[in-house]
Short mmCIF file of C-alpha atoms in Angstrom, two decimals:
data_model
loop_
_atom_site.label_atom_id
_atom_site.label_comp_id
_atom_site.label_asym_id
_atom_site.label_seq_id
_atom_site.Cartn_x
_atom_site.Cartn_y
_atom_site.Cartn_z
CA MET A 87 0.00 0.00 0.00
CA ASN A 88 1.32 3.45 -0.95
CA ARG A 89 2.31 5.84 1.81
CA THR A 90 0.12 8.97 2.07
CA ILE A 91 0.35 12.31 3.85
CA GLU A 92 -2.99 12.08 5.66
CA ASN A 93 -1.42 11.77 9.11
CA GLU A 94 1.63 13.94 8.48
CA ASN A 95 2.32 17.33 10.08
CA ILE A 96 2.77 19.61 7.09
CA LYS A 97 3.88 23.20 7.71
CA ASN A 98 6.01 24.06 4.66
CA ILE A 99 5.23 22.80 1.15
CA LEU A 100 7.37 23.17 -1.96
CA VAL A 101 5.79 22.63 -5.39
CA ILE A 102 8.06 22.29 -8.43
CA ARG A 103 6.59 23.38 -11.78
CA ARG A 104 9.25 24.26 -14.32
CA ASN A 105 9.10 25.07 -18.04
CA ASN A 106 6.51 27.39 -19.63
CA ALA A 107 3.57 29.65 -18.77
CA GLY A 108 0.95 27.13 -19.89
CA ASP A 109 2.49 24.49 -17.61
CA MET A 110 2.21 26.85 -14.65
CA ILE A 111 -1.38 27.86 -15.45
CA CYS A 112 -2.39 24.19 -15.49
CA ALA A 113 -0.79 23.85 -12.04
CA ILE A 114 -2.96 26.56 -10.44
CA PRO A 115 -5.68 24.08 -9.33
CA VAL A 116 -2.98 22.20 -7.41
CA PHE A 117 -1.97 25.33 -5.51
CA ARG A 118 -5.60 26.08 -4.67
CA THR A 119 -6.17 22.45 -3.60
CA LEU A 120 -3.12 22.50 -1.32
CA ARG A 121 -4.27 25.79 0.19
CA LYS A 122 -7.65 24.21 1.02
CA GLN A 123 -6.10 21.00 2.39
CA PHE A 124 -3.40 22.80 4.41
CA PRO A 125 -4.82 26.25 5.26
CA ASP A 126 -2.11 26.95 7.83
CA ALA A 127 0.83 25.72 5.76
CA SER A 128 3.21 27.92 3.80
CA ILE A 129 3.20 27.09 0.06
CA THR A 130 6.32 27.85 -1.98
CA VAL A 131 6.50 27.41 -5.76
CA LEU A 132 9.79 26.69 -7.53
CA ALA A 133 9.56 28.08 -11.06
CA ASP A 134 11.77 28.93 -14.00
CA SER A 135 12.18 32.54 -15.13
CA SER A 136 10.02 31.60 -18.13
CA ASN A 137 6.90 30.87 -16.05
CA ALA A 138 7.32 32.53 -12.64
CA HIS A 139 5.29 35.59 -13.75
CA VAL A 140 2.11 33.48 -13.82
CA VAL A 141 1.94 33.21 -10.02
CA ARG A 142 4.04 36.16 -8.87
CA GLY A 143 1.96 37.96 -6.23
CA ALA A 144 -0.85 35.36 -6.31
CA SER A 145 -2.94 34.99 -3.16
CA PHE A 146 -2.96 31.18 -3.29
CA ILE A 147 0.79 30.81 -2.69
CA ASP A 148 3.07 32.32 -0.05
CA ASN A 149 6.50 32.33 -1.65
CA LEU A 150 8.06 32.07 -5.09
CA LEU A 151 11.54 30.74 -5.83
CA VAL A 152 12.80 31.52 -9.33
CA TYR A 153 15.63 29.51 -10.84
CA GLU A 154 18.04 31.61 -12.89
CA LYS A 155 21.03 30.27 -14.79
CA GLY A 156 24.26 30.76 -12.87
CA GLU A 157 27.86 31.51 -13.76
CA GLY A 158 31.14 29.88 -12.83
CA ILE A 159 30.63 26.98 -10.45
CA TYR A 160 26.92 27.81 -10.42
CA SER A 161 26.61 27.10 -14.14
CA ASN A 162 26.12 23.54 -12.89
CA LYS A 163 22.36 23.50 -12.40
CA TYR A 164 22.44 21.15 -9.42
CA ILE A 165 24.93 23.31 -7.51
CA ASN A 166 22.83 26.32 -8.50
CA TYR A 167 19.64 24.72 -7.16
CA TRP A 168 21.49 23.83 -3.95
CA ARG A 169 22.51 27.49 -3.58
CA LEU A 170 18.92 28.63 -4.17
CA PHE A 171 17.61 26.40 -1.38
CA ARG A 172 20.48 27.30 0.95
CA GLU A 173 19.84 31.02 0.50
CA ASN A 174 16.10 30.54 0.97
CA GLY A 175 16.63 28.64 4.21
CA THR A 176 13.15 27.11 4.47
CA LYS A 177 12.88 23.64 5.98
CA PHE A 178 10.31 21.94 3.77
CA ASP A 179 8.09 19.14 5.06
CA LEU A 180 6.75 18.16 1.64
CA VAL A 181 7.91 18.68 -1.94
CA ILE A 182 5.73 17.79 -4.94
CA VAL A 183 6.93 17.61 -8.55
CA LEU A 184 4.15 18.52 -10.97
CA LYS A 185 4.83 16.43 -14.04
CA VAL A 186 2.80 13.42 -15.20
CA GLY A 187 5.97 11.59 -16.06
CA PHE A 188 9.42 11.07 -14.57
CA SER A 189 12.09 13.77 -14.64
CA SER A 190 15.52 12.84 -13.30
CA VAL A 191 16.38 16.54 -12.91
CA SER A 192 13.28 17.24 -10.83
CA ALA A 193 13.86 14.09 -8.77
CA LEU A 194 17.33 15.31 -7.80
CA ILE A 195 15.94 18.77 -7.05
CA THR A 196 13.62 17.22 -4.46
CA LEU A 197 16.66 15.79 -2.67
CA LEU A 198 18.48 19.12 -2.84
CA SER A 199 15.44 20.81 -1.28
CA GLY A 200 15.98 18.80 1.90
CA ALA A 201 12.26 18.04 2.16
CA ARG A 202 11.25 15.24 4.50
CA LEU A 203 8.52 13.94 2.14
CA ARG A 204 9.16 13.87 -1.60
CA SER A 205 6.49 13.09 -4.19
CA GLY A 206 6.75 12.69 -7.94
CA CYS A 207 5.49 10.52 -10.77
CA LEU A 208 7.12 7.29 -11.94
CA ARG A 209 6.59 6.47 -15.59
CA GLY A 210 8.35 4.41 -18.20
CA LYS A 211 11.45 2.28 -17.74
CA TRP A 212 12.88 1.91 -14.23
CA HIS A 213 15.37 4.61 -13.27
CA PRO A 214 17.69 4.56 -10.24
CA LEU A 215 16.57 8.08 -9.30
CA TRP A 216 13.06 6.80 -8.62
CA ALA A 217 14.54 6.25 -5.16
CA CYS A 218 14.47 10.03 -4.62
CA TYR A 219 10.73 9.81 -3.96
CA ASN A 220 9.35 8.38 -0.72
CA LEU A 221 5.81 9.34 -1.85
CA PRO A 222 5.93 7.96 -5.40
CA VAL A 223 2.97 8.11 -7.79
CA LYS A 224 2.86 5.33 -10.37
CA VAL A 225 1.38 6.70 -13.60
CA HIS A 226 -1.34 4.35 -14.84
CA ASP A 227 -2.83 4.23 -18.35
CA VAL A 228 -5.89 6.34 -17.53
CA MET A 229 -3.77 8.98 -15.84
CA ARG A 230 -1.43 9.10 -18.84
CA ASP A 231 -4.33 10.14 -21.09
CA MET A 232 -5.77 12.74 -18.71
CA HIS A 233 -5.63 16.47 -19.25
CA ALA A 234 -2.60 17.90 -17.44
CA VAL A 235 -4.82 19.52 -14.79
CA ASP A 236 -6.58 16.23 -14.06
CA GLY A 237 -3.27 14.37 -14.04
CA TYR A 238 -1.79 16.70 -11.44
CA LEU A 239 -4.89 16.41 -9.24
CA GLU A 240 -4.91 12.63 -9.61
CA ALA A 241 -1.31 12.58 -8.37
CA LEU A 242 -2.44 14.54 -5.29
CA ARG A 243 -5.32 12.13 -4.72
CA THR A 244 -2.91 9.19 -4.85
CA ILE A 245 -0.87 10.58 -1.96
CA GLY A 246 -3.94 11.27 0.17
CA ILE A 247 -5.32 14.68 -0.87
CA LYS A 248 -8.93 13.91 -1.75
CA GLU A 249 -10.71 17.29 -1.90
CA GLN A 250 -9.87 19.05 -5.14
CA VAL A 251 -10.23 22.65 -6.33
CA ARG A 252 -10.37 22.88 -10.12
CA ASP A 253 -10.32 26.67 -10.42
CA ILE A 254 -7.69 27.60 -13.02
CA SER A 255 -8.13 31.38 -12.67
CA ILE A 256 -5.09 33.62 -12.51
CA GLU A 257 -5.11 36.96 -10.72
CA THR A 258 -4.26 39.86 -13.04
CA SER A 259 -2.50 42.76 -11.36
CA PRO A 260 -4.15 46.18 -10.82
CA GLU A 261 -1.20 47.79 -12.64
CA SER A 262 -1.77 45.65 -15.74
CA ARG A 263 -5.52 46.26 -15.71
CA ASP A 264 -4.82 49.98 -15.52
CA ARG A 265 -2.44 49.82 -18.50
CA VAL A 266 -5.11 48.05 -20.55
CA ARG A 267 -7.71 50.64 -19.52
CA LYS A 268 -5.41 53.43 -20.72
CA PHE A 269 -4.76 51.57 -23.99
CA PHE A 270 -8.51 51.32 -24.58
CA GLU A 271 -9.03 55.01 -23.77
CA GLU A 272 -6.17 56.18 -26.01
CA ASN A 273 -7.58 54.20 -28.95
CA ASN A 274 -11.24 55.01 -28.23
CA ILE A 275 -12.12 51.34 -27.73
CA ARG A 276 -15.54 51.07 -26.12
CA ALA A 277 -16.98 48.24 -24.04
CA ALA A 278 -20.03 48.02 -26.32
CA GLU A 279 -17.87 46.83 -29.22
CA ASN A 280 -16.63 43.31 -29.90
CA VAL A 281 -12.97 43.38 -28.90
CA ILE A 282 -11.01 40.53 -30.47
CA VAL A 283 -7.39 39.75 -29.59
CA TYR A 284 -5.13 37.91 -32.04
CA ASN A 285 -1.83 36.48 -30.85
CA ILE A 286 0.04 35.94 -34.10
CA SER A 287 3.16 34.38 -32.51
CA ASN A 288 3.85 30.75 -31.71
CA ASN A 289 6.96 28.85 -30.66
CA ARG A 290 5.90 25.74 -32.59
CA PRO A 291 6.50 26.03 -36.36
CA ASP A 292 3.58 23.72 -37.22
CA ASN A 293 1.24 26.00 -35.24
CA MET A 294 2.33 29.29 -36.86
CA TRP A 295 -0.61 30.69 -38.84
CA PRO A 296 0.43 33.11 -41.64
CA PRO A 297 -0.29 36.84 -41.07
CA GLU A 298 -2.43 36.96 -44.21
CA ARG A 299 -4.77 34.37 -42.68
CA PHE A 300 -5.21 36.56 -39.61
CA LYS A 301 -5.85 39.53 -41.91
CA GLU A 302 -8.54 37.67 -43.83
CA THR A 303 -10.12 36.53 -40.56
CA MET A 304 -10.31 40.16 -39.41
CA ARG A 305 -11.89 41.17 -42.70
CA LEU A 306 -14.55 38.46 -42.49
CA LEU A 307 -15.32 39.25 -38.85
CA SER A 308 -15.67 42.95 -39.69
CA GLU A 309 -18.15 42.04 -42.43
CA ASN A 310 -20.29 40.16 -39.92
CA TYR A 311 -19.82 42.16 -36.71
CA SER A 312 -18.89 45.56 -35.34
CA ALA A 313 -15.41 44.58 -34.23
CA ILE A 314 -12.18 46.01 -32.86
CA HIS A 315 -9.07 43.97 -33.67
CA ILE A 316 -6.07 43.99 -31.32
CA ILE A 317 -2.91 42.26 -32.52
CA SER A 318 -0.27 40.98 -30.11
CA ALA A 319 3.06 39.33 -30.78
CA VAL A 320 6.36 38.46 -29.18
CA PRO A 321 9.11 41.05 -29.81
CA SER A 322 10.59 39.07 -32.71
CA ASP A 323 7.23 39.26 -34.54
CA ARG A 324 6.61 42.92 -33.76
CA GLU A 325 7.06 44.13 -37.35
CA LYS A 326 4.48 41.62 -38.57
CA GLY A 327 2.03 42.73 -35.88
CA VAL A 328 2.49 46.44 -36.57
CA ALA A 329 2.13 45.90 -40.33
CA LEU A 330 -1.04 43.88 -39.82
CA SER A 331 -2.60 46.56 -37.63
CA SER A 332 -1.81 49.26 -40.20
CA GLU A 333 -3.46 47.32 -43.03
CA MET A 334 -6.88 47.00 -41.38
CA GLU A 335 -9.48 49.45 -40.13
CA ASN A 336 -10.24 49.35 -36.41
CA ALA A 337 -7.05 47.38 -35.79
CA PHE A 338 -4.43 48.18 -33.17
CA TYR A 339 -1.09 46.72 -32.15
CA PHE A 340 -0.76 45.97 -28.44
CA PRO A 341 2.93 46.39 -27.56
CA GLU A 342 3.02 44.59 -24.22
CA LYS A 343 2.98 40.89 -25.19
CA SER A 344 6.35 40.38 -23.51
CA LYS A 345 4.72 41.34 -20.18
CA PHE A 346 2.61 38.37 -19.22
CA MET A 347 0.20 40.16 -16.89
CA ASP A 348 -0.46 42.97 -19.38
CA PHE A 349 -1.43 40.44 -22.04
CA ALA A 350 -3.57 38.51 -19.54
CA ALA A 351 -5.34 41.73 -18.51
CA LEU A 352 -5.93 42.60 -22.18
CA VAL A 353 -7.51 39.22 -22.88
CA GLU A 354 -9.54 39.50 -19.66
CA GLN A 355 -11.09 42.76 -20.91
CA SER A 356 -11.79 41.40 -24.41
CA ASP A 357 -14.57 39.32 -25.94
CA LEU A 358 -12.55 36.71 -27.84
CA LEU A 359 -8.97 35.46 -28.22
CA ILE A 360 -7.78 33.81 -31.44
CA CYS A 361 -4.35 32.18 -31.20
CA GLY A 362 -2.26 29.14 -31.97
CA GLU A 363 -1.93 26.23 -29.56
CA GLY A 364 0.31 27.22 -26.68
CA GLY A 365 0.54 29.42 -23.63
CA SER A 366 -1.81 32.12 -24.94
CA MET A 367 -4.80 29.76 -25.06
CA HIS A 368 -4.22 28.82 -21.41
CA ILE A 369 -4.11 32.52 -20.53
CA GLY A 370 -7.50 32.96 -22.19
CA ALA A 371 -8.93 30.05 -20.23
CA SER A 372 -7.46 31.36 -16.98
CA VAL A 373 -9.23 34.73 -17.34
CA HIS A 374 -12.45 33.10 -18.63
CA THR A 375 -12.45 34.72 -22.07
CA PRO A 376 -13.68 32.64 -25.05
CA VAL A 377 -10.75 31.21 -27.02
CA ILE A 378 -10.43 29.77 -30.50
CA SER A 379 -7.09 27.94 -30.70
CA LEU A 380 -5.51 26.75 -33.93
CA TRP A 381 -3.72 23.41 -33.78
CA GLY A 382 -1.26 21.74 -36.10
CA GLY A 383 0.14 18.24 -35.75
CA THR A 384 0.55 17.43 -32.07
CA SER A 385 -0.07 14.27 -30.10
CA SER A 386 -0.93 16.01 -26.82
CA VAL A 387 -4.34 17.51 -27.62
CA GLY A 388 -6.09 15.68 -24.78
CA ASN A 389 -3.33 16.51 -22.28
CA TRP A 390 -3.04 20.21 -23.03
CA MET A 391 -6.37 21.42 -24.42
CA HIS A 392 -7.37 24.68 -22.72
CA ARG A 393 -9.95 24.46 -19.94
CA THR A 394 -13.18 26.25 -18.90
CA GLU A 395 -16.28 27.09 -20.93
CA LYS A 396 -16.32 28.51 -24.47
CA GLN A 397 -12.89 27.18 -25.37
CA PHE A 398 -12.77 25.91 -28.95
CA MET A 399 -10.07 23.98 -30.76
CA VAL A 400 -9.73 23.98 -34.55
CA LYS A 401 -7.58 21.18 -35.99
CA LYS A 402 -7.74 19.85 -39.55
CA GLY A 403 -4.38 18.44 -40.54
CA LYS A 404 -0.72 18.07 -39.68
CA HIS A 405 -0.04 21.78 -40.14
CA VAL A 406 -2.06 24.73 -38.91
CA THR A 407 -2.17 26.17 -42.45
CA THR A 408 -4.85 23.60 -43.31
CA ILE A 409 -7.19 25.83 -41.25
CA SER A 410 -8.91 28.58 -43.23
CA PRO A 411 -10.31 31.93 -41.99
CA SER A 412 -13.80 30.68 -42.84
CA ASP A 413 -13.29 27.85 -40.33
CA ILE A 414 -12.81 30.48 -37.63
CA ILE A 415 -15.90 32.41 -38.71
CA ASP A 416 -17.95 29.21 -38.56
CA VAL A 417 -16.91 28.63 -34.93
CA VAL A 418 -17.78 32.22 -34.00
CA ILE A 419 -21.22 32.10 -35.63
CA GLU A 420 -22.17 28.57 -34.54
CA ASN A 421 -21.33 29.31 -30.90
CA ASN A 422 -22.61 32.89 -30.77
CA LEU A 423 -19.25 34.15 -29.50
CA LEU A 424 -19.73 37.79 -30.53
CA LYS A 425 -22.63 40.18 -30.07
CA GLY A 426 -24.74 42.06 -32.60
CA ALA A 427 -24.19 40.28 -35.91
CA ASN A 428 -24.58 42.58 -38.93
CA GLU A 429 -27.68 42.08 -41.03
#
C-alpha cells in the first residue's frame, strides 16, 4: 500500500513546476487544492524565469523561488539549485513535482530541497533516481491520457489529498488592468464593441498561422460584426504585428505581449482570443475569455487542451495552415461568441 500524507504534520510545502507559462497555469488548481487541504501551511512554488510571472503575487501561494542560470561553479544546475535552497533557508516538510511523467532533474531537485517527504510521478522504464521519492505516484494508463490539470490532481489524490479545487483562474494585477484601460481610452475602444485579440506568434513552427490568414479573418469578422481587432506578438514578430494593424481598419497593435500580466489583462477585458496552440490559449482560459485555438500536428491535444467554458479547438491536418479563416468564422457564428451580428 502506498504511503500517504494524511497523518503527516505539514507546515512548509514546496511545489516544483518548471518550463513554460501554460504548464504553470495548469498547475494553479494544485496550488488552490493545497491551500484548502493545508490552510495553515506555507506554500512555496519553484519556477523557471520563463513561467514565474504566472503566479508572482498570487494569493494562493506564499513564496516564489525563481531559478536563474548561474555563472562559474553555479553554471552547474544542481549546484545552483542547492545554492537557491540554501539562500532561501526554508525547511520543507513536503515537496511535490508537478509532471505526469518522470524527470531525473526534478527528482534530484527534491533531494536538494531537503524536504522530509518527496512526491513525484514514476513512468516508463525503471530509473535509479526513482529512489528520490518516498511518496511515489505510479502513472497508470488512464492517468497518462488525462488532461494535465486532471493528471496533477490525480497525483495529489494518490498521496492522500482527496478534496480538489479545479479553479484555473489567474489573478491579473491592478497595474496591468490599468495599462489596458489606458490603452482602450487612447484608442477610443468602447466596451459596447466586440474586442477581439489575435496572438500571431507561436513557438511551434507547425502551429504558426500566416499573417495573411489573420488579416482575412479580421476582414470576415468585420463584415459580420462591429469589431475592434487587437494584434499581439512576441518582440521578434513585432514588425508583422504592426504591419497587420496598419493594413486594417479598427485594428491596433498591443505592444506589451512580452509582459505576461499585461497580455492577460488585455484578454480578460476582451470578448474573444484567437491564437495558436500554446501558452496564450491557457491565458484565455485562466481569465475566462472565449478562445479559438488553432492546432497543427501534435499528439498532446487531450493533455493540453485549454480548460473552462467557451474554449474551442480547430484542428484539420498536420499543419495549422490547413485551417482557413472561414473555419474560424464558422466557430464564431455557430457558438454565438460575438454580439450584434450585422444584417
